[in-house]
XYZ file of C-alpha atoms in Angstrom:
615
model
C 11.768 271.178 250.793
C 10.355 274.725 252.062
C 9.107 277.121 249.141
C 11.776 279.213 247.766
C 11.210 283.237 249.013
C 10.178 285.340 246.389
C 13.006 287.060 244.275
C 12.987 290.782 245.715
C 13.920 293.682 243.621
C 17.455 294.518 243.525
C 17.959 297.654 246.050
C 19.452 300.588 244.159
C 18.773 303.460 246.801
C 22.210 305.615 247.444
C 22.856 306.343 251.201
C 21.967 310.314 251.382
C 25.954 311.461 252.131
C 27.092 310.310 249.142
C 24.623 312.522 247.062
C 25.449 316.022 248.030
C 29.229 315.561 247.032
C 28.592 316.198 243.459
C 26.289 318.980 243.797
C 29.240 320.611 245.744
C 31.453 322.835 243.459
C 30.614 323.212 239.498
C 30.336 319.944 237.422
C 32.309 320.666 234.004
C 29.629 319.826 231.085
C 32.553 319.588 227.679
C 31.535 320.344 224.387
C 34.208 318.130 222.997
C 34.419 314.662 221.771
C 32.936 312.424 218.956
C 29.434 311.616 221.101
C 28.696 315.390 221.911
C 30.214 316.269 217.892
C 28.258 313.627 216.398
C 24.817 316.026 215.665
C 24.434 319.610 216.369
C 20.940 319.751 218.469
C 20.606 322.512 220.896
C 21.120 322.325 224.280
C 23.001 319.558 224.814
C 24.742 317.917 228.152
C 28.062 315.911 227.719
C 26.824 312.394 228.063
C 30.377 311.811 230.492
C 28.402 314.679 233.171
C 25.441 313.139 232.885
C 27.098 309.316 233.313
C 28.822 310.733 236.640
C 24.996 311.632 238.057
C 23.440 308.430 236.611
C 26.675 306.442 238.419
C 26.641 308.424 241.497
C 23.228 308.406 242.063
C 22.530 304.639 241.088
C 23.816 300.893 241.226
C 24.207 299.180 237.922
C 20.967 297.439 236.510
C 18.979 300.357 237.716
C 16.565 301.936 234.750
C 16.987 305.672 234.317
C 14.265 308.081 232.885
C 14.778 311.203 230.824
C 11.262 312.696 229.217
C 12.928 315.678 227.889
C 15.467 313.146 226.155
C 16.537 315.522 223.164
C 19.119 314.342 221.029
C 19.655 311.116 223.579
C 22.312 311.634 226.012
C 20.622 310.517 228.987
C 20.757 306.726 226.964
C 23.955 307.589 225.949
C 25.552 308.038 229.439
C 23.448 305.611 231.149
C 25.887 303.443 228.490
C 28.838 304.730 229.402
C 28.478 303.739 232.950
C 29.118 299.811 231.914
C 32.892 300.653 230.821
C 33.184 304.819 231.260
C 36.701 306.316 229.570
C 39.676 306.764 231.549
C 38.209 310.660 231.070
C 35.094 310.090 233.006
C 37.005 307.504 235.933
C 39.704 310.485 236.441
C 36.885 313.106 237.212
C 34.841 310.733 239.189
C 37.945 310.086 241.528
C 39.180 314.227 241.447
C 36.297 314.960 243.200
C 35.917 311.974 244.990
C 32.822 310.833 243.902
C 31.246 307.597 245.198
C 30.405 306.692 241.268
C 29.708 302.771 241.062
C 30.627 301.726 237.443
C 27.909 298.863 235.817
C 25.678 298.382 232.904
C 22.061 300.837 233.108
C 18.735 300.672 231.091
C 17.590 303.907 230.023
C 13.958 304.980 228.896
C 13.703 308.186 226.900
C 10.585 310.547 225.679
C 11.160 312.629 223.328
C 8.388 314.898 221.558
C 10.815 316.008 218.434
C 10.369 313.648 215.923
C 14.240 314.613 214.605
C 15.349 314.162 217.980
C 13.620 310.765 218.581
C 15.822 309.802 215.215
C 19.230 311.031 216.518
C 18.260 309.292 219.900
C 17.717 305.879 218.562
C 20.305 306.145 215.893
C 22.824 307.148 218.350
C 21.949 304.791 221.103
C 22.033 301.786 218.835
C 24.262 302.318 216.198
C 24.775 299.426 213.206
C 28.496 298.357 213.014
C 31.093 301.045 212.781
C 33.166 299.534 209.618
C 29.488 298.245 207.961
C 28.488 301.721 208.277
C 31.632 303.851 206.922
C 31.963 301.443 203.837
C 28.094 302.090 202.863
C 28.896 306.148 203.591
C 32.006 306.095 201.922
C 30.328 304.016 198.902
C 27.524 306.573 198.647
C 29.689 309.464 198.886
C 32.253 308.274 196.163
C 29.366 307.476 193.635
C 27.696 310.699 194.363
C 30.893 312.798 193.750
C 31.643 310.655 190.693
C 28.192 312.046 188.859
C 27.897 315.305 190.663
C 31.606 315.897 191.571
C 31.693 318.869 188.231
C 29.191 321.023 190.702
C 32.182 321.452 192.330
C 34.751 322.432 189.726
C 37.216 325.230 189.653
C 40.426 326.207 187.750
C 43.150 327.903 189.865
C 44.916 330.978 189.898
C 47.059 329.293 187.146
C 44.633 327.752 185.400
C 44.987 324.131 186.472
C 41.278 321.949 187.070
C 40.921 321.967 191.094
C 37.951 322.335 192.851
C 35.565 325.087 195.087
C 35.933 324.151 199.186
C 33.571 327.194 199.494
C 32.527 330.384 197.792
C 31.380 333.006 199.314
C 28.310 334.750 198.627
C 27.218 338.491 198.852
C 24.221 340.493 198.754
C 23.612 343.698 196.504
C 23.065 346.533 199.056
C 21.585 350.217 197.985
C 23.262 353.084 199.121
C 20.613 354.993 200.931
C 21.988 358.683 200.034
C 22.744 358.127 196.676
C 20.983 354.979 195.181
C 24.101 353.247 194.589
C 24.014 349.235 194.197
C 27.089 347.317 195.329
C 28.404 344.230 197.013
C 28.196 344.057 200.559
C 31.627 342.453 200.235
C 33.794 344.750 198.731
C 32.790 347.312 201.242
C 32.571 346.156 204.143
C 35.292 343.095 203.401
C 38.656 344.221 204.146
C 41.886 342.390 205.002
C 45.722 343.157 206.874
C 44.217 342.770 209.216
C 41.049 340.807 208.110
C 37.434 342.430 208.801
C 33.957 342.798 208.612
C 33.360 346.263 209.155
C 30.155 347.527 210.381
C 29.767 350.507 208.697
C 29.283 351.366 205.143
C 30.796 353.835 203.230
C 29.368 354.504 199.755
C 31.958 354.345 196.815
C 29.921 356.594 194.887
C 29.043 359.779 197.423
C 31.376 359.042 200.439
C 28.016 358.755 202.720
C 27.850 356.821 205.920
C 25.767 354.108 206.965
C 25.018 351.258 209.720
C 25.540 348.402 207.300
C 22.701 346.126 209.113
C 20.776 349.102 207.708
C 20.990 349.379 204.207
C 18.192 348.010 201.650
C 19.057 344.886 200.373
C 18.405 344.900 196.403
C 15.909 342.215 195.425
C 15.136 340.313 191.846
C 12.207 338.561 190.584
C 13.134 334.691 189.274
C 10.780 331.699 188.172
C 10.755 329.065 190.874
C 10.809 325.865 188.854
C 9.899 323.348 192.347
C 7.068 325.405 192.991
C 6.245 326.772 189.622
C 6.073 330.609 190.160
C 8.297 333.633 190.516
C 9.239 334.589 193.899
C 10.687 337.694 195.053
C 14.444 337.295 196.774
C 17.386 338.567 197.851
C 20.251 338.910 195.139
C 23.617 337.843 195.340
C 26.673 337.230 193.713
C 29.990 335.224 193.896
C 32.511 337.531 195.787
C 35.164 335.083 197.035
C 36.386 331.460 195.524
C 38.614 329.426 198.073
C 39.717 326.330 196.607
C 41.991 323.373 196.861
C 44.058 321.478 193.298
C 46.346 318.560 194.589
C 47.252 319.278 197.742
C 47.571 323.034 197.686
C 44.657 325.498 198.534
C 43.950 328.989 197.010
C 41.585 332.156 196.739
C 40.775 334.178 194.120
C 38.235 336.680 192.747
C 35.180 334.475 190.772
C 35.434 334.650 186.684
C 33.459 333.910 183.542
C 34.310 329.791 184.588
C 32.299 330.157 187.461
C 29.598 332.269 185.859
C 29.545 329.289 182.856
C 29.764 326.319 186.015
C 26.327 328.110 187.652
C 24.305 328.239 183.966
C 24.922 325.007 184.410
C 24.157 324.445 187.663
C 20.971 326.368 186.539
C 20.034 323.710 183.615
C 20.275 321.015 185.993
C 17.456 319.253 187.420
C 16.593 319.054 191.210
C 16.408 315.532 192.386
C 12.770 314.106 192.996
C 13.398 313.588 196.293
C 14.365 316.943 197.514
C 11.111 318.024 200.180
C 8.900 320.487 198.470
C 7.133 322.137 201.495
C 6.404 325.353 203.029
C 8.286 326.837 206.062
C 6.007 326.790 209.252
C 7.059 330.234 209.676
C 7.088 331.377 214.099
C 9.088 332.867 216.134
C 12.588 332.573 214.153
C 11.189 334.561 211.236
C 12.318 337.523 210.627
C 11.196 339.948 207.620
C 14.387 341.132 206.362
C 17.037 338.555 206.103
C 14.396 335.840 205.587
C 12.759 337.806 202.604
C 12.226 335.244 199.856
C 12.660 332.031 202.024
C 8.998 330.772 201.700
C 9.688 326.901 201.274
C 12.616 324.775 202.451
C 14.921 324.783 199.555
C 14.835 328.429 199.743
C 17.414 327.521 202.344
C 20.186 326.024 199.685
C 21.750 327.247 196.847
C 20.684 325.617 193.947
C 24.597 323.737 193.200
C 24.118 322.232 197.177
C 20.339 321.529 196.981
C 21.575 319.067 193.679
C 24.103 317.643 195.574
C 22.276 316.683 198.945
C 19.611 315.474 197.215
C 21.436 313.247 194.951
C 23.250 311.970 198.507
C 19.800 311.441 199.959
C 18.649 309.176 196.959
C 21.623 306.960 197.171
C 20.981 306.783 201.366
C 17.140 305.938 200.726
C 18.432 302.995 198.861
C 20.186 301.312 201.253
C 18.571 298.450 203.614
C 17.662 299.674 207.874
C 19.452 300.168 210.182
C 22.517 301.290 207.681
C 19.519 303.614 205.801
C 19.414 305.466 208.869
C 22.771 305.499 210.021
C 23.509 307.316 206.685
C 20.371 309.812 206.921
C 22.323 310.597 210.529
C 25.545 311.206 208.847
C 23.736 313.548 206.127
C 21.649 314.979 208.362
C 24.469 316.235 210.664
C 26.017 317.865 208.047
C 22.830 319.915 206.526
C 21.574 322.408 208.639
C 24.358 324.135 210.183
C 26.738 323.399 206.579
C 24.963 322.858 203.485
C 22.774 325.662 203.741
C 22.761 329.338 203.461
C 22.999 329.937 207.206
C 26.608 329.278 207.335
C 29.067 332.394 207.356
C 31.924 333.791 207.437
C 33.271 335.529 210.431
C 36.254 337.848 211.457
C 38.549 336.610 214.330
C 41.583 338.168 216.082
C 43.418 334.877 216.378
C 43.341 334.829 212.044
C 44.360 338.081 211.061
C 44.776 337.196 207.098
C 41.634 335.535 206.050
C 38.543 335.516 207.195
C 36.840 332.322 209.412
C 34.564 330.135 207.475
C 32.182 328.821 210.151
C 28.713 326.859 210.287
C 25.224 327.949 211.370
C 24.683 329.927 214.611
C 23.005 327.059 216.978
C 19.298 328.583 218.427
C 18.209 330.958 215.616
C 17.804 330.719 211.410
C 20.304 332.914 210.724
C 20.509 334.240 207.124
C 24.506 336.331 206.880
C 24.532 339.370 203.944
C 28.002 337.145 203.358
C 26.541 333.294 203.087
C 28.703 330.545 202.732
C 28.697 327.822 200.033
C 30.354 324.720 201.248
C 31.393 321.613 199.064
C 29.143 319.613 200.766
C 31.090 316.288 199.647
C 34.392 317.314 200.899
C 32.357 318.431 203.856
C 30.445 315.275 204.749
C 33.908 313.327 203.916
C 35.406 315.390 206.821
C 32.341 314.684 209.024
C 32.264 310.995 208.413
C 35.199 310.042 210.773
C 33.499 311.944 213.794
C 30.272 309.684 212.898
C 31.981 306.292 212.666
C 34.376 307.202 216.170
C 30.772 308.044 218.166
C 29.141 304.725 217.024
C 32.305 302.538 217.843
C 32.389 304.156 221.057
C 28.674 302.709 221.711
C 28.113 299.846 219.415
C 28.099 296.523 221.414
C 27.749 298.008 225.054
C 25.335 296.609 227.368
C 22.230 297.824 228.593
C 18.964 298.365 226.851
C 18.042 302.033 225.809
C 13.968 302.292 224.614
C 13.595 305.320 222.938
C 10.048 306.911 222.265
C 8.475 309.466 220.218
C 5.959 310.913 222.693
C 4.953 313.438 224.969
C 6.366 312.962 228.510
C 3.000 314.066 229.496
C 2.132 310.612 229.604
C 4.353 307.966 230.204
C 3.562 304.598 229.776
C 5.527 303.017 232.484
C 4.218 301.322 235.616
C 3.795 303.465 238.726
C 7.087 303.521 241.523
C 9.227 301.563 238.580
C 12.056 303.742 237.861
C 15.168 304.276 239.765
C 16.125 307.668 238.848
C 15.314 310.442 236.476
C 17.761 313.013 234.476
C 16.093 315.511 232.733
C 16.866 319.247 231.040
C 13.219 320.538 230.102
C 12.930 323.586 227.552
C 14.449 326.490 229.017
C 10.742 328.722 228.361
C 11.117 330.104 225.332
C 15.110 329.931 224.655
C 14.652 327.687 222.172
C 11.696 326.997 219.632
C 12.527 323.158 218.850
C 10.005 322.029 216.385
C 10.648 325.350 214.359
C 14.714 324.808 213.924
C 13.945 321.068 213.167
C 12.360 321.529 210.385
C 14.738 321.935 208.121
C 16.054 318.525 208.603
C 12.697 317.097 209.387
C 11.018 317.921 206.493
C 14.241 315.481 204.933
C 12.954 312.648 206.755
C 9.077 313.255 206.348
C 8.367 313.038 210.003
C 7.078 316.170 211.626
C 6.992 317.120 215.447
C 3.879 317.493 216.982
C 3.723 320.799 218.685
C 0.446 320.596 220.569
C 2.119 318.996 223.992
C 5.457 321.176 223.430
C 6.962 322.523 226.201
C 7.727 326.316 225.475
C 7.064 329.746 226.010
C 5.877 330.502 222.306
C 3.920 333.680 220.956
C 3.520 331.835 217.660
C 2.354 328.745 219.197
C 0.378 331.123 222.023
C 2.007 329.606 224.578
C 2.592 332.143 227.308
C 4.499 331.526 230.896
C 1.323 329.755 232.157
C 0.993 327.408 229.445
C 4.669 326.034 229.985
C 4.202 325.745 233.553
C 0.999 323.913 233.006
C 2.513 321.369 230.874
C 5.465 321.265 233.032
C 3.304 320.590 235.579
C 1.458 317.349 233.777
C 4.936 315.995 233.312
C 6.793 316.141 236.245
C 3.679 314.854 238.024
C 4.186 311.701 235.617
C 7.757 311.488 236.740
C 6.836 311.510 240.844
C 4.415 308.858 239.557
C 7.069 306.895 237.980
C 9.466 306.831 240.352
C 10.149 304.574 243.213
C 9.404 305.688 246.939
C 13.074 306.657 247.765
C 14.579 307.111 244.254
C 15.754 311.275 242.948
C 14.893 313.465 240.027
C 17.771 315.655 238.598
C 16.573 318.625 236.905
C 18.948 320.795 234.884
C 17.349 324.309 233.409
C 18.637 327.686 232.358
C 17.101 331.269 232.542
C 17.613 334.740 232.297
C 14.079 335.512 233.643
C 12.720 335.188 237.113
C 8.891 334.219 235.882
C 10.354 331.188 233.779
C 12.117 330.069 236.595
C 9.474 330.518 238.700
C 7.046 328.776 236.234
C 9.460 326.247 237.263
C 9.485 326.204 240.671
C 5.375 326.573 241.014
C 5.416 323.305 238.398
C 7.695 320.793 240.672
C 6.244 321.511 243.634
C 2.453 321.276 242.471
C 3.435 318.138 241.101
C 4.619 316.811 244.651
C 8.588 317.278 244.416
C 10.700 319.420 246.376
C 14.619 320.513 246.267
C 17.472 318.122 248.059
C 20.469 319.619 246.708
C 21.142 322.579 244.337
C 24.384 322.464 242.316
C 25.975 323.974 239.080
C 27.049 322.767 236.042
C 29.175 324.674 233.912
C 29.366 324.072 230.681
C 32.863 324.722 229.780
C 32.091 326.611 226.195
C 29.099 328.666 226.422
C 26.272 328.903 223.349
C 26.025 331.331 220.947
C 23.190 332.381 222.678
C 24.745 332.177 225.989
C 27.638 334.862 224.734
C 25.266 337.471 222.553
C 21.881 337.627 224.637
C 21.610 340.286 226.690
C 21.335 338.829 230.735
C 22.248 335.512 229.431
C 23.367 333.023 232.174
C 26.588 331.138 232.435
C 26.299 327.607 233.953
C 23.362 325.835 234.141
C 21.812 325.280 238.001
C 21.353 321.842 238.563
C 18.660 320.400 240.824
C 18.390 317.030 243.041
C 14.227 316.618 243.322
C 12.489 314.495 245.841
C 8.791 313.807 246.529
C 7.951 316.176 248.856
C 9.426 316.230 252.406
C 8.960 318.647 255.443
C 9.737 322.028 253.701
C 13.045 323.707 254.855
C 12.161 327.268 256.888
C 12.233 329.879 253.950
C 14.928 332.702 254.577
C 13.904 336.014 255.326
C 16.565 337.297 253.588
C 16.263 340.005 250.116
C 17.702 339.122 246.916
C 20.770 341.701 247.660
C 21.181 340.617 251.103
C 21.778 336.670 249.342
C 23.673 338.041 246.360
C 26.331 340.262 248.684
C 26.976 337.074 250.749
C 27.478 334.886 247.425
C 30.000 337.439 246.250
C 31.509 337.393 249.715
C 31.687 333.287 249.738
C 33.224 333.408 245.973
C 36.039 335.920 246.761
C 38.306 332.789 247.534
C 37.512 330.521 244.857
C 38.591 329.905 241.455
C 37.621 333.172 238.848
C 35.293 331.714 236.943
C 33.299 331.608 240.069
C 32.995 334.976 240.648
C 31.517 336.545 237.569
C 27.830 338.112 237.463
C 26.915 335.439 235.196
C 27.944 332.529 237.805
C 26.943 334.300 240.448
C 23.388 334.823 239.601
C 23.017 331.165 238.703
C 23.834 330.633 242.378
C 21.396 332.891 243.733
C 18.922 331.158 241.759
C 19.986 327.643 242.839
C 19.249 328.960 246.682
C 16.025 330.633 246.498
C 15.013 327.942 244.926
C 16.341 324.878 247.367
C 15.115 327.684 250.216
C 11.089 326.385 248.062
C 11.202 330.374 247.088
C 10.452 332.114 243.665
C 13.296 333.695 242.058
C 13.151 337.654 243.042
C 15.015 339.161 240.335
C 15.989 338.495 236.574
C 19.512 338.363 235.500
C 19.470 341.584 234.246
C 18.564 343.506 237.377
C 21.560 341.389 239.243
C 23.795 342.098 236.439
C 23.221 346.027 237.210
C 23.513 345.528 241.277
C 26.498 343.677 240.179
C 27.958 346.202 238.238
C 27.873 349.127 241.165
C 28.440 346.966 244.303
C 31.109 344.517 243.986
C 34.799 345.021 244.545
C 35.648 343.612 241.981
C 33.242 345.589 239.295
C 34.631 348.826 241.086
C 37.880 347.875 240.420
C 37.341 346.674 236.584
C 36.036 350.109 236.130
């Protein structure tokens, strides 16, 4: 009989007509849903956008690469794909999207030692019901011992217990020298509010409230055996719940008794004992005090994590970790000191307990004490709903602590690459992991991280240099005719320029340019000044014959952009959207961005019909 042929490679190019159709219009990114819910990391991408790319833009069995892999979405769409929700079918077929529906592989890099954990964890979750009967165990023994941290007698005097308390600092009055709670001057209520100014109950005087002094006190550390200088507080609100009934009140001599107790008890062994590598985040006034990591937690929640994390450390892998995920979901952004309270038209009588502002270390004058079991009781459900939805699915996800500076994968062997890289210096990583880090004893290494950092001197060049070294890995990596899709954010024309100069030295150039928008915006995406709405989106190619660069100025482009978006939907024509636009075509015209956001925000402002007419 005549020898077999070799097996050939299965074929998973796209024919090119089919790829610019979802780079057309903007591509809603949710921020809804147990997967995206599951862990707060920053910067995240719904994994059902990023399993409409990986479908459109591949056959099933292809392997997909992300080396900026964060938190793991990139796995978890490529996952998806095998049986995607009736969600993520619907929006494939509304904008008729050639989206072939199959099993993936995925290979992720990630450099952040807590993201490589959420990645994995995520991506290969143990059983759903094994897992919420080993939380629910640990939770229920934990709040049997420690539940009296908790305790709290009701308006009428019947046992309950503390949802949250609110905390406030002292403040000085900088006229008179008068000490008083931040709360019950600037708290008011009918309607509820946080006002911003501060008037002095003692001489009537004036002042910016982010400008008083904050009063200080001297106290004996006991975990690291000194006296350290913080900022003082005390109880100003109680919210509780007894039965089924919740309630409010002023705090009393019970609560002053519960926290000498608090005080007496002992901090669980395990709790980290480490110093804060302090950078960028820091900042001298709110963060006065906050040397080491339990500087982050009030004493009552620091005892009641810990004992949490003792039970977890017991338990036998993978559930261990599936339980550090729960916890660890919950910690930063709830147990500690960073969360707040907040004061919101929609909830005139009360004012809105909320968690940790995502991007920044955040200390509030008015920090919130949650009941951190009641809390991670609440959370538990979103945990065990994300790993049902993934548990059992086919397709292989490899996920790797390491710098995407060098991957260890065989040249031309990867069918397609999705990727967000660090937006410059939006975001210091390693810094905000910490916190939850330092829980698991695994630290990132920040020598190969890819940021625009003064504490890690790290200016524009460096990032672009290390950009550089790793999208030159992925044009190594991927195969002769396969696509690179790049998703980045910017307010500033030299980051995005850093990365323009870094795809094309490394040998790729821009296909398509698209947008997507992600439907509710970061904090940072509301409060920083020239921040961008909807991230621009970019298909990547080795290198082909350059298009013919336009001659055209940056106003020229943005009063033609305004012009095209007159007739589409609103959300299409605000400064914010439009600038991402003008960004997506200098850049697929293989130009550097001309302007920052700021300077088109201004043009924006005194040129546009529709500014004129706002004003």
């Amino acid at each position: 009989m005549p020898e077999s042929a070799p097996l050939r490679p299965p074929d998973h190019r796209i024919p090119k007509h089919q790829l610019a159709d979802i780079y057309r219009g903007a591509l809603p990114s949710r921020r809804t849903g147990p997967l995206y819910a599951a862990f707060p990391y920053p910067t995240k991408i719904d994994p059902e956008a990023i399993a409409l790319y990986i479908a459109t833009h591949t056959r099933p069995g292809a392997t997909v690469f992300d080396g900026f892999a964060g938190s793991g979405t990139t796995g978890l769409a490529a996952l998806l794909c095998q049986d995607p929700p009736p969600s993520l079918r619907l929006e494939a077929e509304r904008r008729g999207l050639a989206a072939q529906w199959g099993p993936r592989d995925a290979v992720l890099y990630e450099l952040s030692s807590l993201g490589a954990f959420v990645a994995r964890t995520l991506n290969d979750p143990p059983d759903p019901t094994l897992f919420h009967k080993a939380a629910t165990d640990i939770l229920r023994a934990a709040d049997a011992d420690f539940g009296w941290l908790y305790s709290a007698r009701d308006p009428n005097g019947r046992y309950g217990a503390i949802r949250h308390a609110v905390w406030s600092d002292l403040v000085r009055c900088r006229s008179c020298g008068h000490v008083v709670g931040l709360w019950d001057v600037c708290v008011s209520f009918e309607p509820a509010r946080i006002d911003r100014v501060f008037r002095c109950p003692s001489c009537g005087a004036e002042h910016p409230s982010g400008s008083l002094e904050r009063v200080t006190e001297s106290t004996r550390d006991d975990l690291i055996g000194k006296l350290t200088d913080r900022r003082r507080r005390s109880i100003a609100r109680v919210y509780g719940i007894t039965g089924t009934s919740t309630w409010q009140r002023h705090p009393n001599d019970d609560d002053d008794e519960l926290l000498a107790r608090v005080e007496r008890e002992p901090i669980p062994r395990c709790v980290p004992v480490l110093e804060i590598p302090w950078g960028d985040l820091h900042r001298g006034g709110y963060h006065r005090g906050i040397s080491h990591l339990h500087h982050f937690y009030t004493r009552r929640n620091l005892i009641a994590f810990g004992h949490l994390w003792e039970r977890a450390n017991g338990l036998d892998s993978p559930l261990r970790d599936a339980v550090r995920f729960w916890l660890l979901s919950y910690n930063a952004s709830h147990t500690t000191i960073m969360t707040r309270v907040v004061a919101k038209s929609a909830r005139r009588d009360d004012l809105v307990v909320t968690s940790a502002q995502p991007g920044v270390l955040y200390v509030s004058g008015l920090p919130v004490e949650k009941n951190v079991f009641r809390g991670l009781a609440r959370k538990l459900s979103t945990i065990a709903k994300a790993f049902e939805s993934i548990h059992g699915r086919a397709g292989q996800v490899a996920v790797h602590q390491k710098s995407s500076c060098v991957v260890d994968l065989p040249d031309r062997s990867i069918d397609y690459v999705f990727t967000d890289p660090p937006f410059g210096g939006n975001i210091p990583y390693s810094e905000l992991s910490f916190l939850n880090e330092a829980w698991l004893g695994s630290f990132t290494d920040t020598a190969e991280e890819a940021i625009v950092n003064r504490a890690q001197r790290k200016p524009v060049a460096a990032y672009q240099e290390l950009l550089t070294t790793a999208l030159s890995e992925v044009r190594r990596i991927l195969k002769p005719h396969a696509r690179a899709t790049l998703v980045f954010h910017s307010a500033s024309a030299a980051v995005w320029n850093a990365l323009r100069n870094a795809y094309s030295d490394a040998g790729l150039s821009v296909e398509h340019a698209g947008i997507l928008d992600k439907t509710q915006a970061s904090f940072k995406q509301v409060t920083t000044a020239g921040a961008v709405r909807g991230d621009p989106v970019l298909l990547l190619r080795k290198r082909l014959a350059g298009r013919r660069p336009t001659t055209a100025t940056a106003w020229e482009v943005a009063t033609e952009l305004e012009r095209e978006a007159r007739d589409l939907d609103p959300s299409e024509r605000t400064p914010e959207r439009l600038y991402s636009r003008l960004v997506s075509h200098f850049l697929a015209n293989h130009q550097d961005v001309p302007i920052d956001a700021g300077d088109f925000y201004n043009w924006y402002a005194l040129h546009t019909p529709e500014a004129k007419r706002a004003r």
